[in-house]
Amino acid sequence: MSISTVGEAVARIAYLSSDVVISVQPALSRDSEFSKYLHSFAARKSQGLVARAVPEVQSIRHNIDPFLSAFQPLRSGQSVSITTPSSTLLASVSHLYKLAQYPIVIHVSLHPLSHPDYSEITAIRQSGFTFLQSETLQEAQDIAISAHALAVKSGKGVIHFFDITNSANDRPIQYEDRELVKGLLNIDVVRGLQSVHTDARSIYVDDGHHATVTENRLPTLSGSESQPQVVQSAVQALSKVTSREGSSIGSAAGESSADSRPSLSSATSIDSVVIRPVTSEDIQVFLDEIWTKFASVTGRRYHPFEYSGPDEAESALFIFGSTGLFIDEIREAKASDEFARIGIMTARLYRPWLAQDLIDSLPPTVRRIAVLEQIRRKTTKWGPVLLDILMSLRSGPNVIDPPLIVGHQLGYIEPATARQALRGICQNLLSTSPIQNLEIGSTRGPPNSSPPYSLEQPKVETAYMKVLDQLFGERLYIANRLDASDAGISSSIAASPEYGFGSLIARSDHRKRFIREVQDAIKTRDFTTDVPQIWLARWAMNADDPKKANNIASEVIARLETDGSQLAAHLLSSKSLFFKESQWLIGSDAWAYDLGNSGVHHVVASGANVNMLVIDSQPYSERAAADAVRRKKDVGLYAMNFGNAYVASVAVYSSYTQVLEAMIEADQFDGPSVVVAYLPYNREDDSALTVLQETKKAVDTGYWPLYRWNPNHEENGMPNFSLDSERIKRELEEFLRRDNHLSQLMRRHPEFSANLSDSYGSEVRALQKRTAKDAYDKMLDGLYGAPMTILYASDNGNAEGLAKRLGNRGKARGLKTMVMAMDDFPLEDLSGEENVVLITATAGQGEFPQNGRAFWDAVKVTADLDLSNVRFAVFALGDSHYWPRKEDKIYYNKPGKDLDARIALLGAQRLTDVGLGDDQDPDGYQTGYSEWEPKLWQALGVDKVEGLPEEPPPITNEDIKIASNFLRGTIAEGMKDTSTGAIAASDQQLTKFHGTYMQDDRDLRDERKAQGLEPAYAFMIRCRLNGGVATPSQWLQMDSISSSFGNETMKLTTRQTFQFHGVVKGKLKPAMRAINKALMTTIAACGDVNRNVMVSTLPTKSAYHRDVHRVSAKISDHLLPATTAYHEIWLKDDDDSKTKVAGDAIVDHEPLYGPTYLPRKFKITIAIPPHNDTDVYAHDVGLIAIKNSNDRLEGFNVLVGGGMGVTHNNKKTYPRTGSMMGYVPANVVHIVCEKIMLVQRDHGDRKNRKHARLKYTIDDMGVDVFRDKVEDLLEFKFEKPRPFEFKSNIDTFGWQRDEFGTNHFTFFIENGRVEDTTDFPMKTGLREIAKVHKGEFRLTGNQHLCLSGVHDDDLDMIKGMMKEYKLDNLQFSGLRLSSSACVAFPTCGLAMAESERYLPELITKLESCLEENGLRQDSIIMRMTGCPNGCARPWLAEVAFVGKAYGAYNMYLGGGYHGQRLNKLYRSSIQEEEILDIMKPLLKRYALERKDGERFGDFTIRIGMIKATTEGKTFHDDVAEAESDGE
């Protein structure tokens, strides 16, 4: 194995020799010379030599004061190294003086790489560090080792610097000798250092820490020579003498050459021990020891100054810069060359500068020395190295006839001109009157070079820039824009708040002068006409009002341009100043550290009308690991304390609307405005999903509160502070309390009071666990019998149900049972339990369920938990077929198996072997459980108890419906309970009938649990919208509801209706009322009833569509539940006493449904050939419209028994396409639907909900029998089906005209999500269009939107608005246009994997392949769902991905393009890499081998990749990847 780069050589040594390596990078998504190697070591968990565990690698951007991160680990005794470019050194100089007193090593790559600037080294030479330089690849490795060894020995900081390009052509070297490194570091001494901690709370106050050594000054013994000094570190000496007395002297060093000498006589007085600072002489001694040992092992010897050349040389070059070119030329020199006999010197040890070593290294024959300094930024006439050499060679008492010293400034030299440059240097040196400070080469560096560590705007941060552009357009002026051209100003300076502020002040002064010029011009008669003066006067009166000034500005400019006078031309030369700009400074969280905060201070303290946007990018998940002593300031709180600034805290991925409001208010505020904006990312190229999840956690927990503060509001009787999120952090809370704002806020928002007044954290969670456990203990105290503690970890409720049932059975047997979730149990109490039963399900990829993860994480690492007095048993629930591949079998019941092994390892005794429940067994997990439970009772000695009570059967959905009093339950009472955001479990089933599901935000589950909070409960509301048709007024009301009550987005569903997410319980009833006010409803949008009736959008045949839509409304109304509970619970006024609750005289009646409604959901859809855009085969009833010769509706072919719901690996469940019943006339179709529904009502399976859909009823009784039962109720027969043809099941995008000449445009709404983003203000655009549109909005079954009925008179206006809001863009791939996804994470409780948030990313990764193979325009039906319930109808797609676990999907191929054929499993549980590996070659093959007109799904069947699925019952047969049996 070999090393070929300096970056790798240095990174390896830093990693081996450190506890913590701070990797300074240009950006987190861009590697430095070292970082890719460091990250590779860390990813492999490679062991170092120094770290007790795996060394920690911290990646830090170069512009956020990275050296601050070194203090905390150093003070805790850890060995720290930094890998950095030289560009960070000057900005960190204030830290260097303190860090120099710690054993830190800083490896510095000199930049810019094309021509390094050594002035960044010379500028910090007096900081107290030891400076070592390497020049070749081998030297880089050796000197890196030396630097770490020296830091340990001396206790002082060492800077190892090098020009990485100097060794670019060096041959590879071998890996370091680990034993040599280990010996030089002296690990025993390192361990001593790791035990020494410094108690310092701030890096901004000198903590008194200094590197010291101890001297043992021994007395002269009789008859012997004086004993030499014994020099050793204070840590080493004191650890032997006083560490037991609690000494914490902050020092660092290592052993010396005297370590092997005999110890001091016991008669030696402590007075003979002297502690003093480390000196240059000590450094020389330590370094000589290191290099001597190095030479003895490797044969390579190093010296403070290195000389190469003739021993009798008369001239020498001392080079402080890149030496490679000159050395190569001198080696190849001819005898006749001027420089053939010249020597070269370099400084290996630059600081401390050892003058005598320089003299000793120089041949005495040298008479002339050319000093070459590669320093681009000179601050004095004479270079610093030249002055060092002059002082060494030309001063002092022993100097006689010193050599002539000539300074040169070494610039960039092209390799081709190196010989010429060397010749010029020698000629000048040897001349009778040498020129001092002669410039050699170009001091500006190579042409077209740019510093690799220049500031860049991370890709994700453009989100806020886009918002500013959207809001202010041409008015926007960013003073410190990174891409601005400022002559002679570096990007780092131009981007600073100080520079930007100065720029804005100058710009403001310029405009003030311009206003005065305009006012003077108004008084003159120098215009051609009087018109300009009139407009200029109007403008001057409003020059400081942005809205008025900008409205007038264009008119003023137009009048001046037509005037033609000289004065008009003069004013037009500054015409941009007629506009009142929105002026902004943009900064990152680097401004929040002290080194940048001074600029923020100047802006806020000035009171100037300047807007600042400070973007904070620290991920919430890293906030706990943040170094407390870095003192990252809360810029918003800092600004509020001044009292004169507008302040807002915003997060674009939490509330886009609030960002807009804050920026508009900041722009309007007359004074300084500070908007702190959250945009968390680990890498600059993080996905939007990652940023979204981090943002949600931060906002929800109060780490990043959303608020606006306007100090002017108080004058108008308005509150200064507006809280736009629910929680605030402690520091902000204290500020508000101080100014009595918190109490005002709590009075205005009493529902927030608990969140505002309490600080949440892990201590709260611990208190909750303790309270719950103590309550159980108290309850059990009075009971007799042996105790049994049952702890469960449940994913979908099965494990929890088993645990509670086991607890009840234990009580019946006389045991004192306690049942808790694992995470709710205080782990420290486990050793005190007598009998513990652990029941766990299996989640994801062999993971613990969410309410058991913290318990397991603690159990698996604890080493001090003694369970020797505990007896235990484990039962695990899993699915042996869930992970079919052999290598994945380890995931089967992995949590239970791991828990059983770990608890036993901690000393507990098994009551019985671990029980394994398998979903593949005849009775599922109950098969294994029924064998395991009797063994448990036997082990506990309670297996022979007689007279056990009969257990009540579990409560089913049927029981809940019967007891609900026609869907009332206790919903009304639950809505009034403000102690929780949830409702009762039974009510959660009943609210579905009312069109709403209770959910929680799964992005926040873990974090809220850790904070001691209940899940972030909220409700999804689904509207009932016949045929997906809404008026513009209804669209506007839906838009308003989503913003006022939901999460500011709308979801257009695959069943043509609106869906709102994030509606908290307190807003649920107002939202329902608002929907009713819009003449819409939500009743029966969910639940065991007939749901929304779908209809093809058919924009080209409006009359025909109208006919069909009327029928859909008739069916919907006819099958609507009759209960009045909906009106009673959601719509009645507070004084309405007409309630129907138990005991009242008025009783509801359901003539169609009865008190138990249907066994399961019931769905009806209508398709209008040739468009199957509603997937007519996928529903309980599918109606295929048949038209007459006049293109009007005549009747319907009727399909029955379609359905999509499936359970993974349960072959008793399957999707099914509808079976043809026959044809019926349009006027009776609503009766036909009723009778089909009634047969299902009476014959559907009400015992097993997985078998309760109509598709199973039909397959159980047969299609013919089912048809007969329906016809018996109808009293007429189905006619023979009429011919029809489907050509597609996707939408036709773009403009189309109908038979009346009106226009229709179908928008592409990706996955149905209507929202505003910084790239695409879709929601705003549709809202604005709805305000002027006179036709309809038709929601499609593919989650898109058709703007229907646009008259030609309005066409240009609508097109203009569509262009303005980017709604006319249809330039997407055919794959994207044909895709669909369900919601899945974060709101769907059933989701196993991402869907809506991931499918767009997956398609993006396939689109380059589509382009390469000419398939960009080809429609391929791709669908994704987060679980197998099939909301996006994946089983009919040509290619589908169905979530199996987070990040893992089952892949299906072979669906019919028209939606007529089911697909089949191709691969199970594959992740993105495997998906791409399959899809890319397959797409290429499709492009090359397909027949004319052959669709992708048909192609996969023809080439034998997959077998065709002929009916639902064969869905699991002949799959491409057989699921192997469990082991």
mmCIF file of N, CA, C and O in Angstrom, residues 1128-1181:
data_model
loop_
_atom_site.group_PDB
_atom_site.id
_atom_site.type_symbol
_atom_site.label_atom_id
_atom_site.label_comp_id
_atom_site.label_asym_id
_atom_site.label_seq_id
_atom_site.Cartn_x
_atom_site.Cartn_y
_atom_site.Cartn_z
ATOM 1 N N GLU A 1128 -74.623 17.980 13.647
ATOM 2 C CA GLU A 1128 -74.666 18.196 15.093
ATOM 3 C C GLU A 1128 -73.290 18.491 15.674
ATOM 4 O O GLU A 1128 -73.110 19.388 16.496
ATOM 5 N N ILE A 1129 -72.283 17.713 15.250
ATOM 6 C CA ILE A 1129 -70.942 17.834 15.839
ATOM 7 C C ILE A 1129 -70.179 19.030 15.277
ATOM 8 O O ILE A 1129 -69.525 19.774 16.014
ATOM 9 N N TRP A 1130 -70.292 19.253 13.970
ATOM 10 C CA TRP A 1130 -69.397 20.214 13.329
ATOM 11 C C TRP A 1130 -70.039 21.554 12.977
ATOM 12 O O TRP A 1130 -69.351 22.574 12.954
ATOM 13 N N LEU A 1131 -71.353 21.561 12.707
ATOM 14 C CA LEU A 1131 -71.938 22.748 12.079
ATOM 15 C C LEU A 1131 -72.915 23.513 12.953
ATOM 16 O O LEU A 1131 -73.206 24.674 12.681
ATOM 17 N N LYS A 1132 -73.459 22.893 13.980
ATOM 18 C CA LYS A 1132 -74.499 23.578 14.762
ATOM 19 C C LYS A 1132 -73.893 24.744 15.527
ATOM 20 O O LYS A 1132 -72.710 24.745 15.898
ATOM 21 N N ASP A 1133 -74.720 25.753 15.757
ATOM 22 C CA ASP A 1133 -74.314 26.893 16.567
ATOM 23 C C ASP A 1133 -74.277 26.485 18.033
ATOM 24 O O ASP A 1133 -74.883 25.491 18.440
ATOM 25 N N ASP A 1134 -73.624 27.292 18.836
ATOM 26 C CA ASP A 1134 -73.498 26.956 20.245
ATOM 27 C C ASP A 1134 -74.842 26.915 20.965
ATOM 28 O O ASP A 1134 -75.017 26.221 21.959
ATOM 29 N N ASP A 1135 -75.837 27.700 20.462
ATOM 30 C CA ASP A 1135 -77.141 27.716 21.131
ATOM 31 C C ASP A 1135 -78.119 26.717 20.529
ATOM 32 O O ASP A 1135 -79.297 26.699 20.865
ATOM 33 N N ASP A 1136 -77.638 25.872 19.609
ATOM 34 C CA ASP A 1136 -78.489 24.854 18.989
ATOM 35 C C ASP A 1136 -78.545 23.649 19.920
ATOM 36 O O ASP A 1136 -77.547 22.994 20.177
ATOM 37 N N SER A 1137 -79.707 23.348 20.427
ATOM 38 C CA SER A 1137 -79.834 22.266 21.402
ATOM 39 C C SER A 1137 -80.350 20.974 20.793
ATOM 40 O O SER A 1137 -80.623 20.012 21.498
ATOM 41 N N LYS A 1138 -80.506 20.942 19.491
ATOM 42 C CA LYS A 1138 -81.034 19.741 18.840
ATOM 43 C C LYS A 1138 -79.924 18.711 18.663
ATOM 44 O O LYS A 1138 -79.359 18.565 17.601
ATOM 45 N N THR A 1139 -79.631 18.041 19.735
ATOM 46 C CA THR A 1139 -78.605 17.004 19.669
ATOM 47 C C THR A 1139 -79.241 15.643 19.790
ATOM 48 O O THR A 1139 -80.321 15.502 20.361
ATOM 49 N N LYS A 1140 -78.561 14.677 19.219
ATOM 50 C CA LYS A 1140 -79.076 13.314 19.277
ATOM 51 C C LYS A 1140 -78.044 12.455 19.992
ATOM 52 O O LYS A 1140 -77.129 11.946 19.388
ATOM 53 N N VAL A 1141 -78.175 12.381 21.267
ATOM 54 C CA VAL A 1141 -77.261 11.573 22.063
ATOM 55 C C VAL A 1141 -78.059 10.524 22.807
ATOM 56 O O VAL A 1141 -79.291 10.542 22.817
ATOM 57 N N ALA A 1142 -77.358 9.602 23.430
ATOM 58 C CA ALA A 1142 -78.039 8.500 24.118
ATOM 59 C C ALA A 1142 -79.056 9.050 25.109
ATOM 60 O O ALA A 1142 -78.768 9.933 25.902
ATOM 61 N N GLY A 1143 -80.295 8.512 25.049
ATOM 62 C CA GLY A 1143 -81.343 8.917 25.978
ATOM 63 C C GLY A 1143 -82.294 9.937 25.396
ATOM 64 O O GLY A 1143 -83.385 10.146 25.921
ATOM 65 N N ASP A 1144 -81.901 10.628 24.308
ATOM 66 C CA ASP A 1144 -82.813 11.582 23.695
ATOM 67 C C ASP A 1144 -83.904 10.851 22.924
ATOM 68 O O ASP A 1144 -83.721 9.721 22.455
ATOM 69 N N ALA A 1145 -84.976 11.545 22.703
ATOM 70 C CA ALA A 1145 -86.125 10.914 22.034
ATOM 71 C C ALA A 1145 -85.889 10.757 20.544
ATOM 72 O O ALA A 1145 -86.355 9.808 19.924
ATOM 73 N N ILE A 1146 -85.162 11.699 19.965
ATOM 74 C CA ILE A 1146 -84.950 11.665 18.519
ATOM 75 C C ILE A 1146 -83.849 10.670 18.210
ATOM 76 O O ILE A 1146 -82.757 10.739 18.759
ATOM 77 N N VAL A 1147 -84.116 9.741 17.307
ATOM 78 C CA VAL A 1147 -83.150 8.710 16.967
ATOM 79 C C VAL A 1147 -82.919 8.727 15.471
ATOM 80 O O VAL A 1147 -83.855 8.821 14.681
ATOM 81 N N ASP A 1148 -81.621 8.647 15.087
ATOM 82 C CA ASP A 1148 -81.278 8.623 13.666
ATOM 83 C C ASP A 1148 -81.667 7.295 13.041
ATOM 84 O O ASP A 1148 -81.856 6.282 13.725
ATOM 85 N N HIS A 1149 -81.735 7.320 11.717
ATOM 86 C CA HIS A 1149 -82.051 6.100 10.976
ATOM 87 C C HIS A 1149 -81.229 6.098 9.694
ATOM 88 O O HIS A 1149 -81.133 7.113 9.012
ATOM 89 N N GLU A 1150 -80.599 4.956 9.385
ATOM 90 C CA GLU A 1150 -79.826 4.812 8.156
ATOM 91 C C GLU A 1150 -80.525 3.796 7.253
ATOM 92 O O GLU A 1150 -80.332 2.587 7.398
ATOM 93 N N PRO A 1151 -81.348 4.266 6.328
ATOM 94 C CA PRO A 1151 -82.113 3.326 5.510
ATOM 95 C C PRO A 1151 -81.262 2.441 4.612
ATOM 96 O O PRO A 1151 -81.626 1.294 4.348
ATOM 97 N N LEU A 1152 -80.110 2.943 4.166
ATOM 98 C CA LEU A 1152 -79.252 2.145 3.289
ATOM 99 C C LEU A 1152 -78.191 1.386 4.078
ATOM 100 O O LEU A 1152 -77.905 0.221 3.813
ATOM 101 N N TYR A 1153 -77.587 2.042 5.016
ATOM 102 C CA TYR A 1153 -76.409 1.475 5.670
ATOM 103 C C TYR A 1153 -76.726 0.667 6.926
ATOM 104 O O TYR A 1153 -76.021 -0.293 7.251
ATOM 105 N N GLY A 1154 -77.758 1.084 7.660
ATOM 106 C CA GLY A 1154 -77.980 0.449 8.951
ATOM 107 C C GLY A 1154 -76.982 0.956 9.974
ATOM 108 O O GLY A 1154 -76.062 1.728 9.659
ATOM 109 N N PRO A 1155 -77.104 0.510 11.213
ATOM 110 C CA PRO A 1155 -76.245 1.054 12.284
ATOM 111 C C PRO A 1155 -74.780 0.654 12.185
ATOM 112 O O PRO A 1155 -73.931 1.288 12.808
ATOM 113 N N THR A 1156 -74.473 -0.391 11.398
ATOM 114 C CA THR A 1156 -73.064 -0.804 11.290
ATOM 115 C C THR A 1156 -72.444 -0.419 9.959
ATOM 116 O O THR A 1156 -71.290 -0.761 9.693
ATOM 117 N N TYR A 1157 -73.188 0.278 9.107
ATOM 118 C CA TYR A 1157 -72.670 0.769 7.833
ATOM 119 C C TYR A 1157 -72.098 -0.392 7.010
ATOM 120 O O TYR A 1157 -72.631 -1.504 7.046
ATOM 121 N N LEU A 1158 -71.028 -0.196 6.259
ATOM 122 C CA LEU A 1158 -70.501 -1.259 5.397
ATOM 123 C C LEU A 1158 -69.338 -1.978 6.086
ATOM 124 O O LEU A 1158 -68.742 -1.448 7.024
ATOM 125 N N PRO A 1159 -68.977 -3.167 5.585
ATOM 126 C CA PRO A 1159 -67.817 -3.845 6.190
ATOM 127 C C PRO A 1159 -66.521 -3.081 6.003
ATOM 128 O O PRO A 1159 -65.653 -3.100 6.874
ATOM 129 N N ARG A 1160 -66.357 -2.446 4.856
ATOM 130 C CA ARG A 1160 -65.159 -1.645 4.570
ATOM 131 C C ARG A 1160 -65.537 -0.510 3.639
ATOM 132 O O ARG A 1160 -66.692 -0.363 3.222
ATOM 133 N N LYS A 1161 -64.550 0.266 3.265
ATOM 134 C CA LYS A 1161 -64.755 1.397 2.344
ATOM 135 C C LYS A 1161 -65.374 0.926 1.032
ATOM 136 O O LYS A 1161 -65.227 -0.242 0.640
ATOM 137 N N PHE A 1162 -66.025 1.841 0.333
ATOM 138 C CA PHE A 1162 -66.698 1.513 -0.922
ATOM 139 C C PHE A 1162 -66.472 2.675 -1.885
ATOM 140 O O PHE A 1162 -66.795 3.820 -1.579
ATOM 141 N N LYS A 1163 -65.893 2.375 -3.047
ATOM 142 C CA LYS A 1163 -65.472 3.426 -3.975
ATOM 143 C C LYS A 1163 -66.097 3.216 -5.351
ATOM 144 O O LYS A 1163 -66.117 2.096 -5.862
ATOM 145 N N ILE A 1164 -66.547 4.321 -5.914
ATOM 146 C CA ILE A 1164 -67.170 4.305 -7.246
ATOM 147 C C ILE A 1164 -66.447 5.309 -8.127
ATOM 148 O O ILE A 1164 -66.137 6.427 -7.694
ATOM 149 N N THR A 1165 -66.200 4.926 -9.365
ATOM 150 C CA THR A 1165 -65.554 5.837 -10.306
ATOM 151 C C THR A 1165 -66.183 5.687 -11.679
ATOM 152 O O THR A 1165 -66.716 4.629 -12.015
ATOM 153 N N ILE A 1166 -66.128 6.771 -12.441
ATOM 154 C CA ILE A 1166 -66.661 6.772 -13.806
ATOM 155 C C ILE A 1166 -65.544 7.181 -14.756
ATOM 156 O O ILE A 1166 -64.895 8.218 -14.554
ATOM 157 N N ALA A 1167 -65.319 6.373 -15.783
ATOM 158 C CA ALA A 1167 -64.349 6.697 -16.821
ATOM 159 C C ALA A 1167 -65.081 6.930 -18.133
ATOM 160 O O ALA A 1167 -66.077 6.265 -18.432
ATOM 161 N N ILE A 1168 -64.592 7.872 -18.920
ATOM 162 C CA ILE A 1168 -65.197 8.198 -20.207
ATOM 163 C C ILE A 1168 -64.191 7.831 -21.292
ATOM 164 O O ILE A 1168 -63.200 8.541 -21.487
ATOM 165 N N PRO A 1169 -64.402 6.712 -21.991
ATOM 166 C CA PRO A 1169 -63.460 6.308 -23.035
ATOM 167 C C PRO A 1169 -63.261 7.427 -24.056
ATOM 168 O O PRO A 1169 -64.193 8.206 -24.322
ATOM 169 N N PRO A 1170 -62.057 7.566 -24.608
ATOM 170 C CA PRO A 1170 -60.925 6.623 -24.506
ATOM 171 C C PRO A 1170 -60.002 6.893 -23.316
ATOM 172 O O PRO A 1170 -58.894 6.395 -23.271
ATOM 173 N N HIS A 1171 -60.483 7.712 -22.358
ATOM 174 C CA HIS A 1171 -59.628 8.103 -21.228
ATOM 175 C C HIS A 1171 -59.977 7.297 -19.987
ATOM 176 O O HIS A 1171 -61.089 7.396 -19.473
ATOM 177 N N ASN A 1172 -59.032 6.518 -19.525
ATOM 178 C CA ASN A 1172 -59.212 5.816 -18.252
ATOM 179 C C ASN A 1172 -58.428 6.553 -17.168
ATOM 180 O O ASN A 1172 -57.642 5.977 -16.433
ATOM 181 N N ASP A 1173 -58.614 7.867 -17.101
ATOM 182 C CA ASP A 1173 -57.840 8.689 -16.173
ATOM 183 C C ASP A 1173 -58.324 8.575 -14.732
ATOM 184 O O ASP A 1173 -57.762 9.200 -13.841
ATOM 185 N N THR A 1174 -59.370 7.764 -14.506
ATOM 186 C CA THR A 1174 -59.829 7.530 -13.132
ATOM 187 C C THR A 1174 -59.545 6.103 -12.683
ATOM 188 O O THR A 1174 -59.980 5.702 -11.603
ATOM 189 N N ASP A 1175 -58.820 5.332 -13.483
ATOM 190 C CA ASP A 1175 -58.495 3.935 -13.148
ATOM 191 C C ASP A 1175 -59.765 3.152 -12.795
ATOM 192 O O ASP A 1175 -59.945 2.664 -11.680
ATOM 193 N N VAL A 1176 -60.639 3.024 -13.793
ATOM 194 C CA VAL A 1176 -61.968 2.448 -13.571
ATOM 195 C C VAL A 1176 -61.910 1.002 -13.092
ATOM 196 O O VAL A 1176 -62.835 0.524 -12.428
ATOM 197 N N TYR A 1177 -60.814 0.289 -13.388
ATOM 198 C CA TYR A 1177 -60.707 -1.115 -12.984
ATOM 199 C C TYR A 1177 -60.320 -1.285 -11.518
ATOM 200 O O TYR A 1177 -60.328 -2.400 -11.003
ATOM 201 N N ALA A 1178 -59.947 -0.189 -10.853
ATOM 202 C CA ALA A 1178 -59.340 -0.298 -9.523
ATOM 203 C C ALA A 1178 -60.317 -0.090 -8.383
ATOM 204 O O ALA A 1178 -59.907 -0.088 -7.231
ATOM 205 N N HIS A 1179 -61.618 0.051 -8.685
ATOM 206 C CA HIS A 1179 -62.567 0.443 -7.646
ATOM 207 C C HIS A 1179 -63.657 -0.603 -7.449
ATOM 208 O O HIS A 1179 -63.873 -1.471 -8.290
ATOM 209 N N ASP A 1180 -64.371 -0.465 -6.332
ATOM 210 C CA ASP A 1180 -65.450 -1.409 -6.043
ATOM 211 C C ASP A 1180 -66.474 -1.418 -7.165
ATOM 212 O O ASP A 1180 -66.943 -2.485 -7.579
ATOM 213 N N VAL A 1181 -66.827 -0.257 -7.635
ATOM 214 C CA VAL A 1181 -67.716 -0.140 -8.794
ATOM 215 C C VAL A 1181 -67.054 0.779 -9.802
ATOM 216 O O VAL A 1181 -66.711 1.918 -9.480
#
